[in-house]
Coordinates of N, CA, C and O in Angstrom, one line a residue:
M291 N -11.4 -14.0 -20.6 CA -10.3 -13.9 -19.6 C -10.5 -15.0 -18.6 O -11.7 -15.4 -18.3
P292 N -9.5 -15.6 -18.0 CA -9.7 -16.4 -16.8 C -10.2 -15.5 -15.7 O -10.1 -14.3 -15.8
T293 N -10.8 -16.1 -14.7 CA -11.3 -15.3 -13.6 C -10.3 -14.6 -12.9 O -9.1 -15.0 -12.9
I294 N -10.7 -13.5 -12.2 CA -9.7 -12.7 -11.4 C -9.1 -13.5 -10.3 O -7.9 -13.3 -10.0
I295 N -9.8 -14.6 -9.8 CA -9.3 -15.4 -8.8 C -8.1 -16.2 -9.3 O -7.0 -16.4 -8.7
T296 N -8.2 -16.7 -10.5 CA -7.1 -17.5 -11.1 C -5.9 -16.7 -11.4 O -4.8 -17.1 -11.2
H297 N -6.1 -15.4 -11.8 CA -4.9 -14.5 -12.0 C -4.2 -14.3 -10.7 O -3.0 -14.3 -10.6
A298 N -5.0 -14.1 -9.6 CA -4.4 -14.0 -8.3 C -3.6 -15.2 -7.8 O -2.5 -15.2 -7.3
V299 N -4.2 -16.4 -8.1 CA -3.6 -17.7 -7.8 C -2.2 -17.8 -8.5 O -1.2 -18.3 -8.0
T300 N -2.3 -17.4 -9.8 CA -1.0 -17.5 -10.6 C 0.1 -16.6 -10.0 O 1.2 -17.1 -9.9
G301 N -0.3 -15.4 -9.5 CA 0.7 -14.6 -8.8 C 1.3 -15.2 -7.6 O 2.5 -15.2 -7.3
L302 N 0.4 -15.8 -6.8 CA 0.9 -16.5 -5.5 C 1.8 -17.7 -5.9 O 2.8 -17.9 -5.2
A303 N 1.4 -18.4 -6.9 CA 2.2 -19.5 -7.3 C 3.6 -19.1 -7.7 O 4.6 -19.7 -7.4
A304 N 3.6 -18.0 -8.5 CA 4.9 -17.4 -8.9 C 5.8 -17.0 -7.8 O 7.0 -17.2 -7.7
G305 N 5.1 -16.4 -6.8 CA 5.9 -16.0 -5.6 C 6.4 -17.2 -4.8 O 7.6 -17.1 -4.3
K306 N 5.7 -18.2 -4.8 CA 6.1 -19.5 -4.1 C 7.3 -20.1 -4.8 O 8.2 -20.6 -4.2
L307 N 7.3 -19.9 -6.1 CA 8.4 -20.5 -7.0 C 9.6 -19.6 -7.1 O 10.6 -20.0 -7.7
S308 N 9.5 -18.3 -6.6 CA 10.6 -17.4 -6.8 C 11.7 -17.7 -6.0 O 11.6 -18.4 -5.0
F309 N 12.9 -17.1 -6.3 CA 14.1 -17.4 -5.6 C 14.4 -16.4 -4.5 O 15.4 -16.4 -3.8
F310 N 13.4 -15.4 -4.3 CA 13.6 -14.4 -3.2 C 13.4 -15.0 -1.8 O 12.6 -15.9 -1.6
K311 N 14.2 -14.5 -0.9 CA 14.1 -14.9 0.5 C 13.8 -13.7 1.4 O 14.0 -12.6 1.0
D312 N 13.3 -14.0 2.6 CA 12.9 -13.0 3.6 C 11.9 -12.0 2.9 O 12.2 -10.8 2.9
L313 N 10.8 -12.5 2.4 CA 9.9 -11.7 1.7 C 8.9 -11.0 2.7 O 8.3 -11.7 3.5
P314 N 8.7 -9.7 2.5 CA 7.8 -9.0 3.4 C 6.4 -9.2 2.9 O 6.1 -9.7 1.8
A315 N 5.4 -8.9 3.7 CA 4.0 -9.1 3.4 C 3.6 -8.4 2.2 O 2.8 -8.9 1.4
R316 N 4.2 -7.2 1.9 CA 3.8 -6.4 0.7 C 4.1 -7.2 -0.6 O 3.5 -7.0 -1.6
F317 N 5.2 -8.0 -0.5 CA 5.6 -8.8 -1.7 C 4.4 -9.7 -2.1 O 4.0 -9.8 -3.3
W318 N 3.8 -10.4 -1.1 CA 2.7 -11.3 -1.3 C 1.4 -10.6 -1.8 O 0.7 -11.1 -2.7
M319 N 1.2 -9.4 -1.1 CA 0.0 -8.7 -1.6 C 0.1 -8.2 -3.0 O -0.8 -8.3 -3.8
L320 N 1.3 -7.7 -3.4 CA 1.6 -7.3 -4.7 C 1.6 -8.4 -5.7 O 1.2 -8.3 -6.9
S321 N 2.0 -9.6 -5.2 CA 2.0 -10.8 -6.1 C 0.5 -11.2 -6.4 O 0.3 -11.8 -7.5
I322 N -0.4 -10.9 -5.6 CA -1.8 -11.1 -5.8 C -2.4 -10.0 -6.7 O -3.1 -10.3 -7.7
I323 N -2.1 -8.8 -6.4 CA -2.7 -7.6 -7.1 C -2.2 -7.4 -8.5 O -3.0 -7.2 -9.4
C324 N -0.9 -7.5 -8.7 CA -0.3 -7.2 -10.1 C -0.9 -8.1 -11.2 O -1.2 -7.5 -12.3
P325 N -1.1 -9.4 -11.0 CA -1.7 -10.1 -12.1 C -3.2 -9.8 -12.4 O -3.7 -10.1 -13.4
M326 N -3.8 -9.1 -11.4 CA -5.2 -8.7 -11.6 C -5.4 -7.3 -12.2 O -6.4 -7.0 -12.8
I327 N -4.4 -6.5 -12.1 CA -4.5 -5.1 -12.5 C -4.9 -4.9 -14.0 O -5.7 -4.0 -14.2
P328 N -4.5 -5.7 -14.9 CA -4.9 -5.5 -16.3 C -6.4 -5.4 -16.5 O -6.9 -4.7 -17.4
D329 N -7.2 -6.1 -15.6 CA -8.6 -6.1 -15.8 C -9.3 -4.8 -15.3 O -10.5 -4.7 -15.2
F330 N -8.4 -3.8 -14.9 CA -9.0 -2.5 -14.6 C -9.7 -1.9 -15.8 O -10.7 -1.2 -15.6
D331 N -9.4 -2.4 -17.0 CA -10.1 -1.9 -18.2 C -11.5 -2.3 -18.2 O -12.3 -1.7 -18.9
V332 N -11.9 -3.3 -17.4 CA -13.3 -3.7 -17.4 C -14.1 -2.5 -16.7 O -15.2 -2.2 -17.2
V333 N -13.5 -1.9 -15.7 CA -14.2 -0.7 -15.1 C -14.3 0.4 -16.1 O -15.4 1.0 -16.1
L334 N -13.3 0.6 -16.9 CA -13.4 1.7 -17.9 C -14.5 1.5 -18.9 O -15.2 2.4 -19.4
S335 N -14.8 0.2 -19.2 CA -15.9 -0.1 -20.2 C -17.2 0.3 -19.6 O -18.1 0.6 -20.4
R336 N -17.4 0.4 -18.3 CA -18.6 0.8 -17.7 C -18.8 2.3 -17.9 O -19.9 2.8 -17.7
F337 N -17.7 3.0 -18.2 CA -17.8 4.5 -18.5 C -17.9 4.8 -20.0 O -17.5 5.9 -20.4
G338 N -18.2 3.8 -20.8 CA -18.4 4.1 -22.2 C -17.2 4.0 -23.1 O -17.3 4.6 -24.2
V339 N -16.1 3.4 -22.6 CA -15.0 3.3 -23.5 C -15.4 2.3 -24.6 O -15.8 1.2 -24.4
P340 N -15.2 2.7 -25.9 CA -15.7 1.9 -27.0 C -15.0 0.5 -27.1 O -13.8 0.4 -26.7
F341 N -15.7 -0.5 -27.5 CA -15.2 -1.9 -27.6 C -14.0 -1.9 -28.6 O -14.1 -1.3 -29.6
K342 N -13.0 -2.6 -28.2 CA -11.8 -2.7 -29.0 C -11.0 -1.4 -29.2 O -10.2 -1.3 -30.1
S343 N -11.3 -0.4 -28.5 CA -10.5 0.8 -28.5 C -9.2 0.6 -27.7 O -9.0 -0.4 -27.1
F344 N -8.3 1.6 -27.7 CA -7.0 1.6 -27.1 C -7.2 1.2 -25.6 O -6.4 0.3 -25.1
Y345 N -8.1 1.8 -24.9 CA -8.3 1.6 -23.5 C -9.4 0.6 -23.1 O -9.7 0.4 -22.0
A346 N -9.9 -0.1 -24.1 CA -11.0 -1.0 -23.9 C -10.5 -2.3 -23.3 O -9.3 -2.5 -23.2
H347 N -11.4 -3.2 -22.9 CA -11.0 -4.5 -22.3 C -10.1 -5.3 -23.3 O -10.4 -5.4 -24.5
R348 N -9.0 -5.7 -22.7 CA -8.0 -6.5 -23.5 C -7.2 -5.6 -24.4 O -6.5 -6.1 -25.3
G349 N -7.2 -4.3 -24.2 CA -6.4 -3.3 -25.0 C -5.1 -3.1 -24.3 O -4.4 -4.0 -23.9
F350 N -4.7 -1.8 -24.2 CA -3.4 -1.4 -23.7 C -3.1 -2.0 -22.4 O -1.9 -2.4 -22.1
F351 N -4.1 -2.0 -21.5 CA -3.8 -2.5 -20.1 C -3.5 -4.0 -20.1 O -3.0 -4.5 -19.1
H352 N -3.6 -4.7 -21.2 CA -3.2 -6.1 -21.3 C -1.9 -6.3 -22.2 O -1.6 -7.4 -22.6
S353 N -1.2 -5.2 -22.3 CA 0.0 -5.2 -23.1 C 1.2 -5.5 -22.3 O 1.3 -5.3 -21.1
L354 N 2.3 -5.9 -22.9 CA 3.6 -6.1 -22.3 C 4.2 -4.8 -21.8 O 4.8 -4.7 -20.8
T355 N 3.9 -3.7 -22.6 CA 4.3 -2.4 -22.2 C 3.7 -2.0 -20.8 O 4.4 -1.5 -19.9
F356 N 2.4 -2.2 -20.7 CA 1.7 -1.9 -19.4 C 2.3 -2.7 -18.3 O 2.5 -2.2 -17.2
A357 N 2.6 -4.0 -18.6 CA 3.2 -4.9 -17.5 C 4.5 -4.4 -17.0 O 4.8 -4.4 -15.8
L358 N 5.3 -3.8 -18.0 CA 6.6 -3.3 -17.6 C 6.4 -2.0 -16.8 O 7.1 -1.8 -15.8
I359 N 5.5 -1.2 -17.2 CA 5.2 0.1 -16.4 C 4.8 -0.3 -15.0 O 5.3 0.3 -14.0
I360 N 3.9 -1.2 -14.8 CA 3.5 -1.7 -13.5 C 4.6 -2.2 -12.7 O 4.8 -1.8 -11.5
A361 N 5.5 -3.0 -13.3 CA 6.6 -3.6 -12.6 C 7.6 -2.5 -12.1 O 8.1 -2.5 -11.0
L362 N 7.8 -1.5 -12.9 CA 8.7 -0.4 -12.5 C 8.1 0.4 -11.4 O 8.8 0.8 -10.5
I363 N 6.8 0.7 -11.5 CA 6.1 1.5 -10.5 C 6.2 0.7 -9.1 O 6.6 1.3 -8.1
V364 N 5.9 -0.5 -9.2 CA 5.9 -1.4 -7.9 C 7.3 -1.4 -7.3 O 7.5 -1.2 -6.1
A365 N 8.3 -1.6 -8.2 CA 9.7 -1.6 -7.6 C 10.2 -0.3 -7.1 O 10.8 -0.2 -6.0
F366 N 9.8 0.8 -7.8 CA 10.2 2.1 -7.4 C 9.5 2.5 -6.1 O 10.2 3.1 -5.2
V367 N 8.3 2.2 -5.9 CA 7.5 2.7 -4.8 C 7.7 1.7 -3.6 O 7.8 2.2 -2.4
F368 N 7.6 0.4 -3.8 CA 7.5 -0.5 -2.7 C 8.9 -1.2 -2.3 O 9.0 -1.8 -1.3
F369 N 9.9 -1.1 -3.2 CA 11.1 -1.8 -2.9 C 12.3 -0.9 -3.0 O 13.4 -1.3 -3.4
K370 N 12.2 0.4 -2.7 CA 13.3 1.3 -2.8 C 14.4 1.0 -1.8 O 15.6 1.4 -2.1
R371 N 14.1 0.3 -0.7 CA 15.1 -0.1 0.2 C 16.1 -1.1 -0.3 O 17.2 -1.2 0.2
Q372 N 15.7 -1.7 -1.4 CA 16.6 -2.7 -2.1 C 17.8 -1.9 -2.8 O 18.8 -2.5 -3.1
G373 N 17.6 -0.6 -3.0 CA 18.5 0.2 -3.8 C 18.2 0.1 -5.3 O 18.1 -1.0 -5.8
Y374 N 17.9 1.2 -5.9 CA 17.5 1.2 -7.3 C 18.6 0.6 -8.2 O 19.8 1.0 -8.0
F375 N 18.2 -0.2 -9.1 CA 19.0 -0.8 -10.2 C 20.1 -1.7 -9.6 O 21.1 -2.0 -10.3
T376 N 19.9 -2.2 -8.4 CA 20.8 -3.2 -7.9 C 20.3 -4.6 -8.5 O 19.3 -4.6 -9.1
R377 N 21.1 -5.6 -8.2 CA 20.7 -6.9 -8.8 C 19.4 -7.4 -8.3 O 18.5 -7.9 -9.0
R378 N 19.2 -7.3 -7.0 CA 17.9 -7.7 -6.4 C 16.7 -6.8 -6.9 O 15.7 -7.4 -7.2
W379 N 17.0 -5.5 -7.0 CA 15.9 -4.6 -7.4 C 15.5 -5.0 -8.9 O 14.3 -5.1 -9.2
N380 N 16.5 -5.2 -9.7 CA 16.3 -5.6 -11.1 C 15.5 -6.9 -11.2 O 14.6 -7.1 -12.0
A381 N 15.9 -7.8 -10.3 CA 15.2 -9.1 -10.3 C 13.7 -8.9 -9.9 O 12.8 -9.6 -10.4
L382 N 13.4 -8.0 -8.9 CA 12.1 -7.7 -8.5 C 11.3 -7.1 -9.7 O 10.1 -7.4 -9.9
V383 N 11.9 -6.2 -10.5 CA 11.2 -5.6 -11.6 C 10.9 -6.8 -12.6 O 9.7 -6.8 -13.1
L384 N 11.8 -7.6 -12.9 CA 11.6 -8.8 -13.8 C 10.4 -9.6 -13.3 O 9.5 -10.0 -14.0
Y385 N 10.5 -9.9 -12.0 CA 9.4 -10.8 -11.4 C 8.0 -10.1 -11.5 O 7.1 -10.8 -12.0
F386 N 7.9 -8.9 -11.2 CA 6.6 -8.2 -11.3 C 6.2 -8.0 -12.7 O 5.0 -8.0 -13.0
F387 N 7.1 -7.9 -13.6 CA 6.8 -7.8 -15.0 C 6.2 -9.2 -15.5 O 5.1 -9.2 -16.1
I388 N 6.8 -10.2 -15.1 CA 6.4 -11.6 -15.5 C 5.0 -11.9 -15.0 O 4.1 -12.3 -15.7
I389 N 4.7 -11.6 -13.7 CA 3.4 -11.9 -13.1 C 2.3 -11.0 -13.7 O 1.2 -11.5 -13.8
T390 N 2.7 -9.8 -14.0 CA 1.6 -8.9 -14.6 C 1.4 -9.3 -16.0 O 0.2 -9.4 -16.5
A391 N 2.4 -9.7 -16.7 CA 2.3 -10.2 -18.1 C 1.6 -11.5 -18.2 O 1.1 -11.9 -19.2
S392 N 1.6 -12.3 -17.1 CA 0.9 -13.6 -17.1 C -0.6 -13.4 -17.4 O -1.2 -14.3 -17.9
H393 N -1.1 -12.3 -17.0 CA -2.5 -12.0 -17.2 C -2.9 -12.1 -18.7 O -3.7 -12.9 -19.1
P394 N -2.3 -11.2 -19.5 CA -2.7 -11.3 -20.9 C -2.3 -12.6 -21.6 O -3.0 -13.1 -22.5
L395 N -1.1 -13.2 -21.2 CA -0.7 -14.4 -21.8 C -1.7 -15.5 -21.5 O -1.9 -16.4 -22.3
L396 N -2.3 -15.5 -20.3 CA -3.3 -16.5 -19.9 C -4.6 -16.2 -20.7 O -5.3 -17.1 -21.2
D397 N -4.9 -14.9 -20.8 CA -6.2 -14.6 -21.5 C -6.1 -15.0 -23.0 O -7.1 -15.3 -23.6
M398 N -4.9 -15.1 -23.5 CA -4.8 -15.6 -24.9 C -5.1 -17.0 -25.1 O -5.3 -17.5 -26.2
F399 N -5.3 -17.8 -24.0 CA -5.7 -19.2 -24.1 C -7.2 -19.4 -24.0 O -7.7 -20.5 -24.1
T400 N -7.9 -18.3 -23.8 CA -9.4 -18.4 -23.6 C -10.1 -18.5 -24.9 O -9.6 -18.1 -26.0
D401 N -11.3 -19.1 -24.9 CA -12.1 -19.4 -26.1 C -13.1 -18.3 -26.5 O -14.0 -18.6 -27.3
G402 N -13.0 -17.1 -25.9 CA -13.9 -16.1 -26.3 C -13.4 -14.7 -26.0 O -12.3 -14.5 -25.5
G403 N -14.2 -13.7 -26.3 CA -13.8 -12.3 -26.1 C -12.9 -11.8 -27.2 O -12.5 -12.6 -28.1
P404 N -12.6 -10.5 -27.2 CA -11.7 -10.0 -28.2 C -10.3 -10.5 -28.0 O -9.9 -11.0 -26.8
G405 N -9.4 -10.4 -29.0 CA -8.0 -10.8 -28.8 C -7.3 -9.9 -27.9 O -7.8 -8.8 -27.5
I406 N -6.1 -10.2 -27.6 CA -5.3 -9.4 -26.6 C -4.3 -8.5 -27.4 O -3.6 -8.9 -28.3
A407 N -4.3 -7.2 -27.0 CA -3.4 -6.2 -27.6 C -2.1 -6.3 -27.0 O -1.6 -5.3 -26.4
L408 N -1.4 -7.4 -27.1 CA -0.2 -7.7 -26.4 C 0.9 -6.7 -26.7 O 1.7 -6.4 -25.8
L409 N 1.0 -6.3 -28.0 CA 2.1 -5.4 -28.4 C 1.7 -3.9 -28.4 O 2.4 -3.1 -29.0
S410 N 0.6 -3.6 -27.9 CA 0.2 -2.2 -27.8 C 1.2 -1.4 -27.0 O 1.8 -2.0 -26.0
P411 N 1.5 -0.2 -27.3 CA 0.9 0.7 -28.3 C 1.6 0.7 -29.6 O 1.3 1.5 -30.5
F412 N 2.4 -0.3 -29.9 CA 3.2 -0.4 -31.1 C 2.3 -0.9 -32.3 O 2.6 -0.6 -33.4
T413 N 1.3 -1.7 -32.0 CA 0.4 -2.2 -33.0 C -1.0 -2.4 -32.3 O -1.0 -2.7 -31.1
D414 N -2.0 -2.2 -33.1 CA -3.4 -2.4 -32.5 C -3.8 -3.9 -32.7 O -4.9 -4.2 -32.3
E415 N -3.0 -4.7 -33.3 CA -3.3 -6.1 -33.6 C -3.6 -6.8 -32.3 O -3.0 -6.6 -31.3
R416 N -4.6 -7.7 -32.4 CA -5.1 -8.5 -31.2 C -4.7 -9.9 -31.4 O -4.8 -10.4 -32.5
F417 N -4.2 -10.6 -30.3 CA -3.7 -11.9 -30.5 C -4.4 -12.9 -29.6 O -4.9 -12.6 -28.5
F418 N -4.4 -14.2 -30.1 CA -4.8 -15.4 -29.3 C -3.7 -16.4 -29.6 O -3.0 -16.4 -30.6
W419 N -3.5 -17.4 -28.7 CA -2.7 -18.5 -28.9 C -3.5 -19.5 -29.9 O -4.7 -19.4 -29.9
P420 N -2.8 -20.3 -30.7 CA -3.5 -21.2 -31.6 C -4.3 -22.2 -30.8 O -5.4 -22.7 -31.3
W421 N -3.9 -22.6 -29.6 CA -4.7 -23.5 -28.7 C -5.4 -22.7 -27.6 O -4.8 -21.9 -26.9
R422 N -6.7 -22.8 -27.6 CA -7.5 -22.0 -26.7 C -8.4 -22.8 -25.8 O -9.7 -22.8 -26.0
P423 N -7.9 -23.6 -24.8 CA -8.7 -24.5 -24.1 C -9.5 -24.0 -22.9 O -10.4 -24.6 -22.4
I424 N -9.1 -22.7 -22.5 CA -9.7 -22.2 -21.2 C -11.0 -21.5 -21.6 O -11.1 -20.6 -22.4
M425 N -12.1 -21.9 -20.8 CA -13.4 -21.2 -21.0 C -13.3 -19.8 -20.6 O -12.8 -19.5 -19.5
V426 N -13.8 -18.9 -21.4 CA -13.7 -17.4 -21.1 C -14.7 -17.1 -19.9 O -15.7 -17.7 -19.8
S427 N -14.2 -16.3 -19.0 CA -15.0 -15.9 -17.8 C -16.0 -14.9 -18.1 O -15.8 -14.0 -18.9
P428 N -17.2 -15.0 -17.4 CA -18.2 -14.0 -17.5 C -17.7 -12.7 -16.8 O -16.9 -12.8 -15.9
I429 N -18.1 -11.6 -17.3 CA -17.8 -10.3 -16.6 C -18.9 -9.9 -15.7 O -20.1 -9.8 -16.2
G430 N -18.6 -9.5 -14.5 CA -19.7 -9.0 -13.6 C -19.9 -10.1 -12.5 O -19.9 -11.3 -12.8
I431 N -20.2 -9.6 -11.3 CA -20.4 -10.5 -10.2 C -21.7 -11.4 -10.4 O -21.6 -12.6 -10.1
R432 N -22.7 -10.8 -10.9 CA -24.0 -11.6 -11.0 C -23.8 -12.7 -12.0 O -24.2 -13.9 -11.8
S433 N -23.1 -12.4 -13.1 CA -22.8 -13.4 -14.2 C -21.9 -14.5 -13.7 O -21.9 -15.7 -14.0
F434 N -21.0 -14.1 -12.8 CA -20.0 -15.0 -12.3 C -20.6 -16.1 -11.4 O -20.3 -17.3 -11.5
F435 N -21.7 -15.8 -10.7 CA -22.4 -16.8 -9.9 C -23.5 -17.4 -10.7 O -24.7 -17.2 -10.4
S436 N -23.1 -18.0 -11.7 CA -24.0 -18.7 -12.7 C -23.4 -20.0 -13.1 O -22.3 -20.3 -12.8
E437 N -24.2 -20.8 -13.9 CA -23.6 -22.0 -14.4 C -22.4 -21.7 -15.3 O -21.4 -22.5 -15.2
W438 N -22.4 -20.7 -16.1 CA -21.3 -20.3 -16.9 C -20.0 -20.0 -16.0 O -18.9 -20.5 -16.2
G439 N -20.2 -19.3 -14.9 CA -19.1 -19.0 -14.0 C -18.6 -20.2 -13.3 O -17.4 -20.4 -13.2
W440 N -19.5 -21.1 -12.9 CA -19.1 -22.4 -12.3 C -18.3 -23.2 -13.3 O -17.2 -23.8 -12.9
N441 N -18.8 -23.4 -14.5 CA -18.0 -24.1 -15.5 C -16.7 -23.5 -15.8 O -15.7 -24.3 -16.1
T442 N -16.6 -22.2 -15.8 CA -15.3 -21.5 -16.0 C -14.3 -21.9 -14.9 O -13.2 -22.2 -15.2
M443 N -14.8 -21.8 -13.7 CA -13.9 -22.2 -12.5 C -13.4 -23.6 -12.6 O -12.2 -23.9 -12.4
I444 N -14.3 -24.5 -13.0 CA -13.8 -25.9 -13.2 C -12.8 -26.1 -14.3 O -11.8 -26.7 -14.1
S445 N -13.0 -25.3 -15.4 CA -12.1 -25.3 -16.5 C -10.7 -24.8 -16.0 O -9.7 -25.4 -16.3
E446 N -10.7 -23.7 -15.2 CA -9.4 -23.1 -14.8 C -8.7 -24.0 -13.7 O -7.5 -24.1 -13.7
M447 N -9.5 -24.6 -12.9 CA -8.9 -25.5 -11.9 C -8.2 -26.7 -12.5 O -7.1 -27.1 -12.1
R448 N -8.8 -27.2 -13.6 CA -8.3 -28.4 -14.3 C -7.1 -28.0 -15.1 O -6.0 -28.7 -15.1
L449 N -7.1 -26.8 -15.8 CA -6.1 -26.4 -16.8 C -5.0 -25.5 -16.2 O -3.9 -25.4 -16.8
I450 N -5.3 -24.8 -15.1 CA -4.3 -23.9 -14.5 C -3.9 -24.3 -13.1 O -2.8 -24.5 -12.7
W451 N -4.9 -24.4 -12.2 CA -4.7 -24.6 -10.8 C -3.9 -25.9 -10.6 O -3.0 -26.0 -9.8
L452 N -4.4 -27.0 -11.2 CA -3.8 -28.3 -11.0 C -2.4 -28.4 -11.5 O -1.5 -28.8 -10.7
P453 N -2.1 -27.9 -12.7 CA -0.7 -27.9 -13.1 C 0.2 -27.1 -12.2 O 1.3 -27.5 -11.9
L454 N -0.3 -25.9 -11.8 CA 0.5 -25.0 -10.9 C 0.8 -25.8 -9.6 O 1.9 -25.7 -9.0
S455 N -0.2 -26.5 -9.1 CA -0.1 -27.2 -7.8 C 1.0 -28.3 -7.9 O 1.8 -28.4 -7.0
V456 N 1.0 -29.0 -9.0 CA 2.0 -30.1 -9.3 C 3.4 -29.4 -9.4 O 4.3 -30.0 -8.8
I457 N 3.5 -28.3 -10.1 CA 4.8 -27.7 -10.2 C 5.3 -27.2 -8.9 O 6.5 -27.4 -8.5
I458 N 4.4 -26.6 -8.0 CA 4.9 -26.1 -6.7 C 5.3 -27.3 -5.8 O 6.3 -27.2 -5.1
I459 N 4.5 -28.4 -5.8 CA 4.8 -29.5 -5.0 C 6.2 -30.1 -5.4 O 7.0 -30.4 -4.6
L460 N 6.4 -30.2 -6.7 CA 7.7 -30.8 -7.2 C 8.8 -29.8 -6.8 O 9.9 -30.3 -6.4
A461 N 8.6 -28.5 -7.0 CA 9.7 -27.5 -6.6 C 10.0 -27.6 -5.2 O 11.2 -27.6 -4.8
V462 N 9.0 -27.7 -4.3 CA 9.2 -27.8 -2.8 C 10.0 -29.1 -2.5 O 11.0 -29.1 -1.7
L463 N 9.6 -30.2 -3.1 CA 10.3 -31.5 -2.9 C 11.7 -31.4 -3.3 O 12.6 -31.9 -2.6
I464 N 12.0 -30.9 -4.5 CA 13.3 -30.8 -5.0 C 14.2 -29.9 -4.1 O 15.3 -30.2 -3.8
H465 N 13.6 -28.8 -3.7 CA 14.3 -27.9 -2.8 C 14.7 -28.5 -1.5 O 15.8 -28.4 -1.0
R466 N 13.8 -29.3 -0.9 CA 14.0 -30.0 0.3 C 15.1 -31.1 0.1 O 16.0 -31.3 1.0
I467 N 15.1 -31.8 -1.0 CA 16.1 -32.8 -1.3 C 17.5 -32.1 -1.4 O 18.5 -32.6 -0.8
V468 N 17.6 -31.0 -2.1 CA 18.8 -30.3 -2.3 C 19.3 -29.8 -0.9 O 20.5 -29.9 -0.6
Q469 N 18.4 -29.2 -0.1 CA 18.8 -28.7 1.2 C 19.4 -29.9 2.1 O 20.4 -29.7 2.8
K470 N 18.7 -31.0 2.0 CA 19.1 -32.2 2.8 C 20.5 -32.6 2.4 O 21.3 -33.0 3.3
K471 N 20.7 -32.7 1.1 CA 22.1 -33.1 0.6 C 23.1 -32.1 1.0 O 24.2 -32.5 1.3
Q472 N 22.8 -30.8 1.0 CA 23.7 -29.8 1.4 C 24.1 -29.9 2.8 O 25.3 -29.7 3.2
R473 N 23.1 -30.1 3.7 CA 23.3 -30.3 5.1 C 24.2 -31.5 5.4 O 25.1 -31.5 6.2
A474 N 23.9 -32.6 4.7 CA 24.7 -33.8 4.8 C 26.1 -33.6 4.4 O 27.1 -34.0 5.1
Y475 N 26.3 -32.9 3.3 CA 27.7 -32.6 2.9 C 28.4 -31.7 3.9 O 29.6 -31.9 4.2
Q476 N 27.7 -30.7 4.4 CA 28.3 -29.8 5.3 C 28.7 -30.5 6.6 O 29.7 -30.2 7.3
S477 N 27.9 -31.4 7.1 CA 28.2 -32.2 8.3 C 29.4 -33.2 8.1 O 30.1 -33.5 9.0
E478 N 29.5 -33.6 6.9 CA 30.6 -34.6 6.6 C 31.9 -33.9 6.4 O 33.0 -34.4 6.7
T479 N 31.9 -32.7 5.9 CA 33.1 -32.0 5.5 C 34.1 -31.7 6.7 O 35.2 -32.0 6.6
P480 N 33.6 -31.2 7.8 CA 34.5 -30.9 9.0 C 35.1 -32.2 9.5 O 36.3 -32.2 9.8
A481 N 34.3 -33.3 9.4 CA 34.9 -34.6 9.9 C 36.0 -35.0 9.0 O 37.1 -35.5 9.5
A482 N 35.8 -34.8 7.7 CA 36.9 -35.2 6.8 C 38.1 -34.4 7.0 O 39.2 -34.8 6.9
D483 N 37.9 -33.0 7.3 CA 39.0 -32.1 7.5 C 39.8 -32.5 8.7 O 41.0 -32.4 8.8
S484 N 39.1 -32.9 9.8 CA 39.8 -33.2 11.0 C 40.6 -34.5 11.0 O 41.6 -34.6 11.7
R485 N 40.4 -35.4 10.0 CA 41.2 -36.6 9.9 C 42.5 -36.3 9.1 O 43.4 -37.1 9.2
E486 N 42.5 -35.2 8.4 CA 43.7 -34.9 7.6 C 44.9 -34.4 8.5 O 44.7 -33.8 9.5

């Protein structure tokens, strides 16, 4: 898996790129937490859950089904003021589904560990992408603060953080250009109307 930090960064980047406006603090907190939730299965492994079983690491909690369940729970509990099944509420469900699903989809790019049970519970098959350039992260705090952990962070910064940063910078620049053109058009329109 990529590190838990990178999953959180991915959620924040998605929030920055989202089309939502007037976002409350809970949106940003949930944007950090939801992409990290699938790794809850690491805790279960400490309690003797068998390797590659349904609830083991990269099992059901890394599935698209689980991502949808999390998205629905988040929307029902934290965004009920939006009105259930309204356009904005549905967009929030889709958003939280995507950022939660980003976790297993990123894990599929790693070069180690078991495959991802992406389609659980419909199949037990485990998946990887054909291209797996991201160094798999060590599990556990002690292992994380090691040469392996450091090399993993460098790998993720190069392959995930840097591209995300470029995308965000480009999106912000494009947004500012569009806003500037809209303001210019709006300031010219009344003047044109007054001459008619």
